[in-house]
């Protein structure tokens, strides 16, 4: 199978590309390298196309492929340039969708738990769509657009995946937008007390990137079009992450709590309802938080 992975030089996209290549697929990566690392590409054989998804003239120059995984987006949720956020995440995504519709090939794309805002957990795909920021809104608007295409029986399969909080290898280029697990690991490996918002009991649905990438690849052969949550279904606290890192590093560092500056723009609790994921893709996350963090930290320690 020939697969185009947009955002393939980024965190999740490069993990997806790795799995695709591991099973013998030919991968083409399309990325503008605005928020990525070339290091994510060093162990891939993929053909790399340096281009921007908002550039309409790009699409007739792309190679012929059998499917598209669309991960490219502005992923820094604190970015203040709303015009840029909407242009890349909404207009750019519509360009990718049109490429798939014009070529009649399936599309699996990254949506986000950011569409849910503070809605009542567990978050279900059809409920509580109240994004808290322009990032969440850009993902929400594209989901709404895609749903209008679902009604056309002649359209190729389109699967939107609402990833919850993803952590794992290849996220280092993301800086402050990288996962809490990575930020806390960096502090703790250098012997510092891990710093978290008071009092570390905010709960999120943290999912390991190896599960996310595997589920994304499985969605390429979905029997139907759908928008699905991709989480573990089990919310865990920041204090749990600290305990798991302490366990993996064999340390006993105590948290240093501080006030949350984001106020009501902050998602204090996320939990995916994963029943639609089970029903449609017949799959679930396999790594618990402790297993994911242990695998991630072993990966770091092996590289030292
Ligand atoms: N990491 C998470 O926890 C998480 C959670 C929910 C949803 N998502 C979604 O998953 C997808 C992948 O996220 P990630 O964490 O790997 O982020 P990332 O920032 O590492 O990857 C995004 C990639 O897109 C590229 N890109 C940005 N703008 C582009 C453009 N205009 N044209 C071409 N390439 C462009 C960047 O250079 C980068 O390589 C995104 O759509 C994101 O919104 C991620």
CSV table of C-alpha atoms and ligand atoms in Angstrom, one decimal:
chain,number,residue,atom,x,y,z
A,1,UNK,CA,0.0,0.0,0.0
A,2,UNK,CA,1.2,3.5,-0.8
A,3,UNK,CA,0.3,6.0,2.0
A,4,UNK,CA,0.7,9.7,2.2
A,5,UNK,CA,1.3,10.9,5.8
A,6,UNK,CA,0.8,14.7,6.3
A,7,UNK,CA,2.7,16.0,9.3
A,8,UNK,CA,4.9,12.9,9.1
A,9,UNK,CA,7.9,14.7,10.5
A,10,UNK,CA,6.0,15.4,13.7
A,11,UNK,CA,5.3,13.4,16.8
A,12,UNK,CA,2.3,11.2,15.9
A,13,UNK,CA,2.9,11.3,12.1
A,14,UNK,CA,6.4,9.8,12.4
A,15,UNK,CA,5.2,7.1,14.7
A,16,UNK,CA,2.5,6.2,12.2
A,17,UNK,CA,5.0,6.2,9.4
A,18,UNK,CA,7.2,3.9,11.4
A,19,UNK,CA,4.4,1.3,11.8
A,20,UNK,CA,3.5,1.6,8.1
A,21,UNK,CA,7.0,1.0,7.0
A,22,UNK,CA,7.4,-1.9,9.5
A,23,UNK,CA,4.5,-3.7,7.7
A,24,UNK,CA,6.0,-3.1,4.3
A,25,UNK,CA,4.0,0.0,3.1
A,26,UNK,CA,5.6,2.7,0.9
A,27,UNK,CA,5.3,6.0,2.8
A,28,UNK,CA,5.3,9.6,1.5
A,29,UNK,CA,5.7,12.3,4.1
A,30,UNK,CA,4.2,15.7,3.4
A,31,UNK,CA,5.4,18.3,6.0
A,32,UNK,CA,6.3,22.0,5.9
A,33,UNK,CA,8.8,21.5,8.8
A,34,UNK,CA,7.3,24.3,10.8
A,35,UNK,CA,7.0,22.3,14.0
A,36,UNK,CA,8.9,19.1,13.6
A,37,UNK,CA,12.3,17.5,13.8
A,38,UNK,CA,14.3,16.0,10.9
A,39,UNK,CA,15.5,13.5,13.6
A,40,UNK,CA,12.0,11.9,13.4
A,41,UNK,CA,12.8,11.0,9.8
A,42,UNK,CA,16.3,9.5,10.2
A,43,UNK,CA,15.1,5.9,10.7
A,44,UNK,CA,12.4,6.1,8.0
A,45,UNK,CA,12.8,5.3,4.3
A,46,UNK,CA,9.9,7.5,3.3
A,47,UNK,CA,10.0,9.9,0.4
A,48,UNK,CA,9.8,13.4,1.9
A,49,UNK,CA,7.8,16.2,0.3
A,50,UNK,CA,8.5,19.6,1.8
A,51,UNK,CA,5.2,21.4,1.3
A,52,UNK,CA,2.3,23.2,2.9
A,53,UNK,CA,-1.2,21.7,3.1
A,54,UNK,CA,-2.7,25.2,2.6
A,55,UNK,CA,-1.0,25.4,-0.8
A,56,UNK,CA,-3.6,24.4,-3.4
A,57,UNK,CA,-1.1,24.2,-6.2
A,58,UNK,CA,0.7,21.3,-4.3
A,59,UNK,CA,-2.0,18.7,-4.7
A,60,UNK,CA,-1.7,18.0,-8.5
A,61,UNK,CA,2.1,17.4,-7.9
A,62,UNK,CA,1.6,14.7,-5.2
A,63,UNK,CA,2.4,11.1,-6.1
A,64,UNK,CA,-0.5,8.6,-6.6
A,65,UNK,CA,-1.3,6.9,-3.3
A,66,UNK,CA,-3.8,4.4,-2.0
A,67,UNK,CA,-4.7,6.3,1.3
A,68,UNK,CA,-3.9,9.4,3.3
A,69,UNK,CA,-3.2,9.7,7.0
A,70,UNK,CA,-3.6,13.4,7.8
A,71,UNK,CA,-1.7,14.6,11.0
A,72,UNK,CA,-0.5,18.0,9.9
A,73,UNK,CA,-1.8,20.8,12.0
A,74,UNK,CA,-0.8,23.8,14.2
A,75,UNK,CA,-0.7,21.8,17.5
A,76,UNK,CA,0.3,24.6,19.9
A,77,UNK,CA,-3.1,25.2,21.5
A,78,UNK,CA,-1.8,28.5,23.1
A,79,UNK,CA,-0.9,30.1,19.7
A,80,UNK,CA,-2.6,33.5,19.5
A,81,UNK,CA,-2.7,33.8,15.7
A,82,UNK,CA,-6.3,32.6,15.1
A,83,UNK,CA,-6.0,33.3,11.4
A,84,UNK,CA,-3.1,31.0,11.0
A,85,UNK,CA,-4.7,28.3,13.2
A,86,UNK,CA,-7.9,28.3,11.2
A,87,UNK,CA,-6.1,28.5,7.9
A,88,UNK,CA,-3.9,25.5,8.5
A,89,UNK,CA,-6.3,23.3,10.7
A,90,UNK,CA,-9.5,24.0,8.8
A,91,UNK,CA,-8.7,25.2,5.3
A,92,UNK,CA,-5.6,23.0,5.0
A,93,UNK,CA,-7.5,20.0,6.2
A,94,UNK,CA,-10.3,20.7,3.6
A,95,UNK,CA,-7.6,20.6,0.9
A,96,UNK,CA,-6.4,17.2,2.1
A,97,UNK,CA,-10.0,15.9,2.2
A,98,UNK,CA,-10.6,17.2,-1.4
A,99,UNK,CA,-7.5,15.4,-2.6
A,100,UNK,CA,-8.9,12.2,-1.2
A,101,UNK,CA,-12.4,12.8,-2.6
A,102,UNK,CA,-11.0,13.7,-6.0
A,103,UNK,CA,-8.8,10.5,-6.1
A,104,UNK,CA,-11.5,8.3,-4.3
A,105,UNK,CA,-9.0,7.1,-1.6
A,106,UNK,CA,-9.6,6.7,2.1
A,107,UNK,CA,-8.6,9.3,4.6
A,108,UNK,CA,-7.8,8.9,8.3
A,109,UNK,CA,-7.3,12.2,10.0
A,110,UNK,CA,-6.4,13.6,13.4
A,111,UNK,CA,-9.2,15.3,15.3
A,112,UNK,CA,-8.8,16.1,19.0
A,113,UNK,CA,-10.4,15.8,22.5
A,114,UNK,CA,-10.1,19.6,22.4
A,115,UNK,CA,-13.5,19.6,20.7
A,116,UNK,CA,-15.1,18.7,24.0
A,117,UNK,CA,-13.9,21.5,26.3
A,118,UNK,CA,-15.4,21.1,29.7
A,119,UNK,CA,-18.2,18.7,28.6
A,120,UNK,CA,-19.4,16.1,31.0
A,121,UNK,CA,-17.3,12.9,31.1
A,122,UNK,CA,-17.0,10.3,29.7
A,123,UNK,CA,-16.9,12.3,26.5
A,124,UNK,CA,-19.1,10.8,23.8
A,125,UNK,CA,-18.7,11.5,20.1
A,126,UNK,CA,-22.1,13.2,19.6
A,127,UNK,CA,-22.3,15.1,22.9
A,128,UNK,CA,-20.9,18.3,24.6
A,129,UNK,CA,-19.0,19.8,21.7
A,130,UNK,CA,-17.9,23.0,23.3
A,131,UNK,CA,-14.3,23.8,22.4
A,132,UNK,CA,-12.4,26.1,24.8
A,133,UNK,CA,-9.9,27.6,22.3
A,134,UNK,CA,-9.4,28.3,18.6
A,135,UNK,CA,-7.4,25.0,18.3
A,136,UNK,CA,-10.4,23.0,19.6
A,137,UNK,CA,-12.7,25.0,17.4
A,138,UNK,CA,-10.7,24.4,14.2
A,139,UNK,CA,-10.9,20.6,14.9
A,140,UNK,CA,-14.6,20.8,15.7
A,141,UNK,CA,-15.4,22.8,12.5
A,142,UNK,CA,-13.5,20.2,10.3
A,143,UNK,CA,-15.3,17.3,12.0
A,144,UNK,CA,-18.6,19.1,11.2
A,145,UNK,CA,-17.6,19.6,7.6
A,146,UNK,CA,-16.5,15.9,7.3
A,147,UNK,CA,-19.9,14.7,8.6
A,148,UNK,CA,-21.7,16.4,5.7
A,149,UNK,CA,-19.6,14.1,3.4
A,150,UNK,CA,-20.6,11.0,5.3
A,151,UNK,CA,-24.1,11.3,3.9
A,152,UNK,CA,-22.7,10.7,0.3
A,153,UNK,CA,-22.7,7.0,-0.2
A,154,UNK,CA,-20.2,7.3,-3.1
A,155,UNK,CA,-17.5,9.0,-1.0
A,156,UNK,CA,-14.4,7.0,0.1
A,157,UNK,CA,-14.1,6.0,3.8
A,158,UNK,CA,-13.2,8.9,6.1
A,159,UNK,CA,-12.3,8.2,9.7
A,160,UNK,CA,-11.7,11.1,12.1
A,161,UNK,CA,-9.8,10.2,15.3
A,162,UNK,CA,-10.3,12.3,18.4
A,163,UNK,CA,-7.0,11.7,20.1
A,164,UNK,CA,-6.9,12.4,23.9
A,165,UNK,CA,-3.6,13.2,25.6
A,166,UNK,CA,-0.9,11.5,23.7
A,167,UNK,CA,2.7,10.9,25.1
A,168,UNK,CA,5.7,9.0,23.9
A,169,UNK,CA,8.8,8.9,21.8
A,170,UNK,CA,9.4,11.5,19.0
A,171,UNK,CA,7.7,14.4,20.8
A,172,UNK,CA,10.9,16.2,21.8
A,173,UNK,CA,10.6,19.0,19.2
A,174,UNK,CA,7.3,20.1,20.7
A,175,UNK,CA,8.9,22.1,23.6
A,176,UNK,CA,6.2,23.3,26.0
A,177,UNK,CA,3.5,21.8,23.9
A,178,UNK,CA,5.0,18.3,24.5
A,179,UNK,CA,3.1,16.0,26.9
A,180,UNK,CA,3.1,16.5,30.7
A,181,UNK,CA,4.8,13.1,30.9
A,182,UNK,CA,7.8,14.4,28.9
A,183,UNK,CA,7.9,17.7,30.8
A,184,UNK,CA,7.8,15.9,34.2
A,185,UNK,CA,10.3,13.3,33.1
A,186,UNK,CA,12.8,16.1,32.1
A,187,UNK,CA,12.5,17.7,35.5
A,188,UNK,CA,12.8,14.4,37.4
A,189,UNK,CA,15.7,12.9,35.5
A,190,UNK,CA,17.7,16.0,36.4
A,191,UNK,CA,16.8,15.5,40.1
A,192,UNK,CA,14.3,18.4,40.4
A,193,UNK,CA,10.9,18.2,42.1
A,194,UNK,CA,8.2,17.8,39.4
A,195,UNK,CA,6.1,21.0,39.0
A,196,UNK,CA,2.4,20.6,38.5
A,197,UNK,CA,-0.7,22.8,38.9
A,198,UNK,CA,-2.3,22.7,42.4
A,199,UNK,CA,-2.8,19.9,43.6
A,200,UNK,CA,-2.0,17.5,40.8
A,201,UNK,CA,-5.4,15.9,40.9
A,202,UNK,CA,-6.6,17.1,37.5
A,203,UNK,CA,-7.4,14.0,35.5
A,204,UNK,CA,-6.8,13.3,31.9
A,205,UNK,CA,-7.2,10.4,29.5
A,206,UNK,CA,-3.5,9.8,28.7
A,207,UNK,CA,-2.8,7.5,25.9
A,208,UNK,CA,0.6,6.1,24.7
A,209,UNK,CA,1.6,7.0,21.2
A,210,UNK,CA,2.3,3.3,20.3
A,211,UNK,CA,-1.5,2.7,20.8
A,212,UNK,CA,-2.4,5.9,18.9
A,213,UNK,CA,-0.2,5.1,15.9
A,214,UNK,CA,-1.4,1.4,15.8
A,215,UNK,CA,-5.1,2.5,16.0
A,216,UNK,CA,-4.5,5.1,13.3
A,217,UNK,CA,-3.1,2.5,10.9
A,218,UNK,CA,-6.0,0.1,11.8
A,219,UNK,CA,-8.4,2.8,10.9
A,220,UNK,CA,-7.2,2.7,7.2
A,221,UNK,CA,-9.2,-0.4,6.7
A,222,UNK,CA,-12.3,0.7,8.7
A,223,UNK,CA,-15.4,-0.8,7.2
A,224,UNK,CA,-17.3,2.5,7.6
A,225,UNK,CA,-16.8,6.2,7.9
A,226,UNK,CA,-16.9,7.6,11.4
A,227,UNK,CA,-15.5,10.0,14.0
A,228,UNK,CA,-14.1,8.1,17.0
A,229,UNK,CA,-12.5,8.8,20.3
A,230,UNK,CA,-9.0,7.5,20.8
A,231,UNK,CA,-8.3,7.3,24.5
A,232,UNK,CA,-7.9,4.6,27.1
A,233,UNK,CA,-11.2,5.4,28.8
A,234,UNK,CA,-9.4,5.7,32.1
A,235,UNK,CA,-8.7,9.2,33.4
A,236,UNK,CA,-5.5,9.5,35.5
A,237,UNK,CA,-4.1,12.3,37.5
A,238,UNK,CA,-0.8,14.3,37.2
A,239,UNK,CA,0.1,12.8,40.6
A,240,UNK,CA,-0.3,9.4,39.0
A,241,UNK,CA,2.2,10.3,36.2
A,242,UNK,CA,4.7,11.5,38.8
A,243,UNK,CA,4.3,8.2,40.8
A,244,UNK,CA,4.8,6.2,37.5
A,245,UNK,CA,7.9,8.2,36.6
A,246,UNK,CA,9.3,7.8,40.2
A,247,UNK,CA,8.7,4.1,39.9
A,248,UNK,CA,10.4,3.8,36.5
A,249,UNK,CA,13.4,5.9,37.6
A,250,UNK,CA,13.5,4.4,41.1
A,251,UNK,CA,13.3,7.9,42.6
A,252,UNK,CA,11.0,9.4,45.3
A,253,UNK,CA,10.7,13.0,44.2
A,254,UNK,CA,7.8,15.0,45.7
A,255,UNK,CA,5.7,17.4,43.6
A,256,UNK,CA,6.0,21.1,43.8
A,257,UNK,CA,2.4,22.5,43.3
A,258,UNK,CA,1.7,26.0,41.8
A,259,UNK,CA,-1.3,28.0,40.7
A,260,UNK,CA,-2.8,27.2,37.2
A,261,UNK,CA,-2.5,30.4,35.1
A,262,UNK,CA,-5.0,29.2,32.4
A,263,UNK,CA,-8.2,29.5,34.5
A,264,UNK,CA,-11.3,28.3,32.8
A,265,UNK,CA,-9.5,27.7,29.4
A,266,UNK,CA,-7.9,24.6,31.0
A,267,UNK,CA,-9.4,21.1,30.6
A,268,UNK,CA,-9.4,19.8,34.1
A,269,UNK,CA,-10.9,16.4,33.3
A,270,UNK,CA,-11.0,14.3,30.2
A,271,UNK,CA,-12.2,10.8,29.7
A,272,UNK,CA,-12.9,9.1,26.4
A,273,UNK,CA,-16.0,7.0,26.0
A,274,UNK,CA,-14.3,4.3,23.8
A,275,UNK,CA,-17.4,2.2,23.0
A,276,UNK,CA,-17.7,3.4,19.4
A,277,UNK,CA,-13.9,2.7,18.9
A,278,UNK,CA,-14.5,-0.9,20.1
A,279,UNK,CA,-17.6,-1.3,18.0
A,280,UNK,CA,-16.3,0.1,14.7
A,281,UNK,CA,-12.6,-0.6,14.7
A,282,UNK,CA,-12.8,-3.5,17.1
A,283,UNK,CA,-9.8,-2.3,19.0
A,284,UNK,CA,-8.8,-0.6,22.3
A,285,UNK,CA,-5.6,0.9,23.8
A,286,UNK,CA,-3.4,-1.8,25.3
A,287,UNK,CA,-0.8,0.2,27.4
A,288,UNK,CA,-1.8,1.2,30.9
A,289,UNK,CA,-0.3,4.5,32.1
A,290,UNK,CA,2.4,2.6,34.1
A,291,UNK,CA,3.2,0.4,31.1
A,292,UNK,CA,3.4,3.3,28.7
A,293,UNK,CA,5.6,5.4,31.0
A,294,UNK,CA,7.9,2.5,31.7
A,295,UNK,CA,8.3,1.8,27.9
A,296,UNK,CA,8.9,5.5,27.2
A,297,UNK,CA,11.5,5.9,29.9
A,298,UNK,CA,13.3,2.7,28.9
A,299,UNK,CA,13.5,4.1,25.4
A,300,UNK,CA,15.1,7.3,26.8
A,301,UNK,CA,17.5,5.4,29.1
A,302,UNK,CA,18.6,3.1,26.3
A,303,UNK,CA,19.6,6.0,24.2
A,304,UNK,CA,21.9,7.4,26.9
B,1,LIG,N1,-0.2,15.1,20.7
B,1,LIG,C1,-1.5,15.0,21.2
B,1,LIG,O1,-1.7,14.8,22.4
B,1,LIG,C2,-2.7,15.3,20.3
B,1,LIG,C3,-3.9,15.2,20.8
B,1,LIG,C4,-5.0,15.5,20.0
B,1,LIG,C5,-4.9,15.7,18.7
B,1,LIG,N2,-3.6,15.7,18.1
B,1,LIG,C6,-3.6,16.0,16.7
B,1,LIG,O2,-2.7,15.0,16.1
B,1,LIG,C7,-2.0,15.5,15.0
B,1,LIG,C8,-0.5,15.3,15.2
B,1,LIG,O3,-0.1,16.0,16.3
B,1,LIG,P1,1.4,15.9,16.9
B,1,LIG,O4,1.2,15.8,18.4
B,1,LIG,O5,2.1,14.9,16.2
B,1,LIG,O6,1.9,17.4,16.6
B,1,LIG,P2,3.3,17.8,15.9
B,1,LIG,O7,3.3,19.3,16.0
B,1,LIG,O8,4.4,17.1,16.3
B,1,LIG,O9,3.0,17.4,14.3
B,1,LIG,C9,2.3,18.3,13.4
B,1,LIG,C10,3.1,18.3,12.1
B,1,LIG,O10,2.5,19.0,11.2
B,1,LIG,C11,3.4,19.8,10.5
B,1,LIG,N3,2.7,21.0,9.9
B,1,LIG,C12,2.2,22.0,10.6
B,1,LIG,N4,1.6,22.9,9.7
B,1,LIG,C13,1.7,22.4,8.5
B,1,LIG,C14,1.3,22.8,7.2
B,1,LIG,N5,0.7,24.0,7.0
B,1,LIG,N6,1.6,22.0,6.1
B,1,LIG,C15,2.3,20.8,6.3
B,1,LIG,N7,2.7,20.4,7.5
B,1,LIG,C16,2.4,21.2,8.6
B,1,LIG,C17,4.4,20.2,11.5
B,1,LIG,O11,5.7,20.6,10.9
B,1,LIG,C18,4.5,18.9,12.3
B,1,LIG,O12,5.5,18.0,11.7
B,1,LIG,C19,-2.4,17.0,14.9
B,1,LIG,O13,-3.5,17.1,14.0
B,1,LIG,C20,-2.9,17.3,16.3
B,1,LIG,O14,-3.9,18.3,16.3
B,1,LIG,C21,-2.5,15.5,18.9
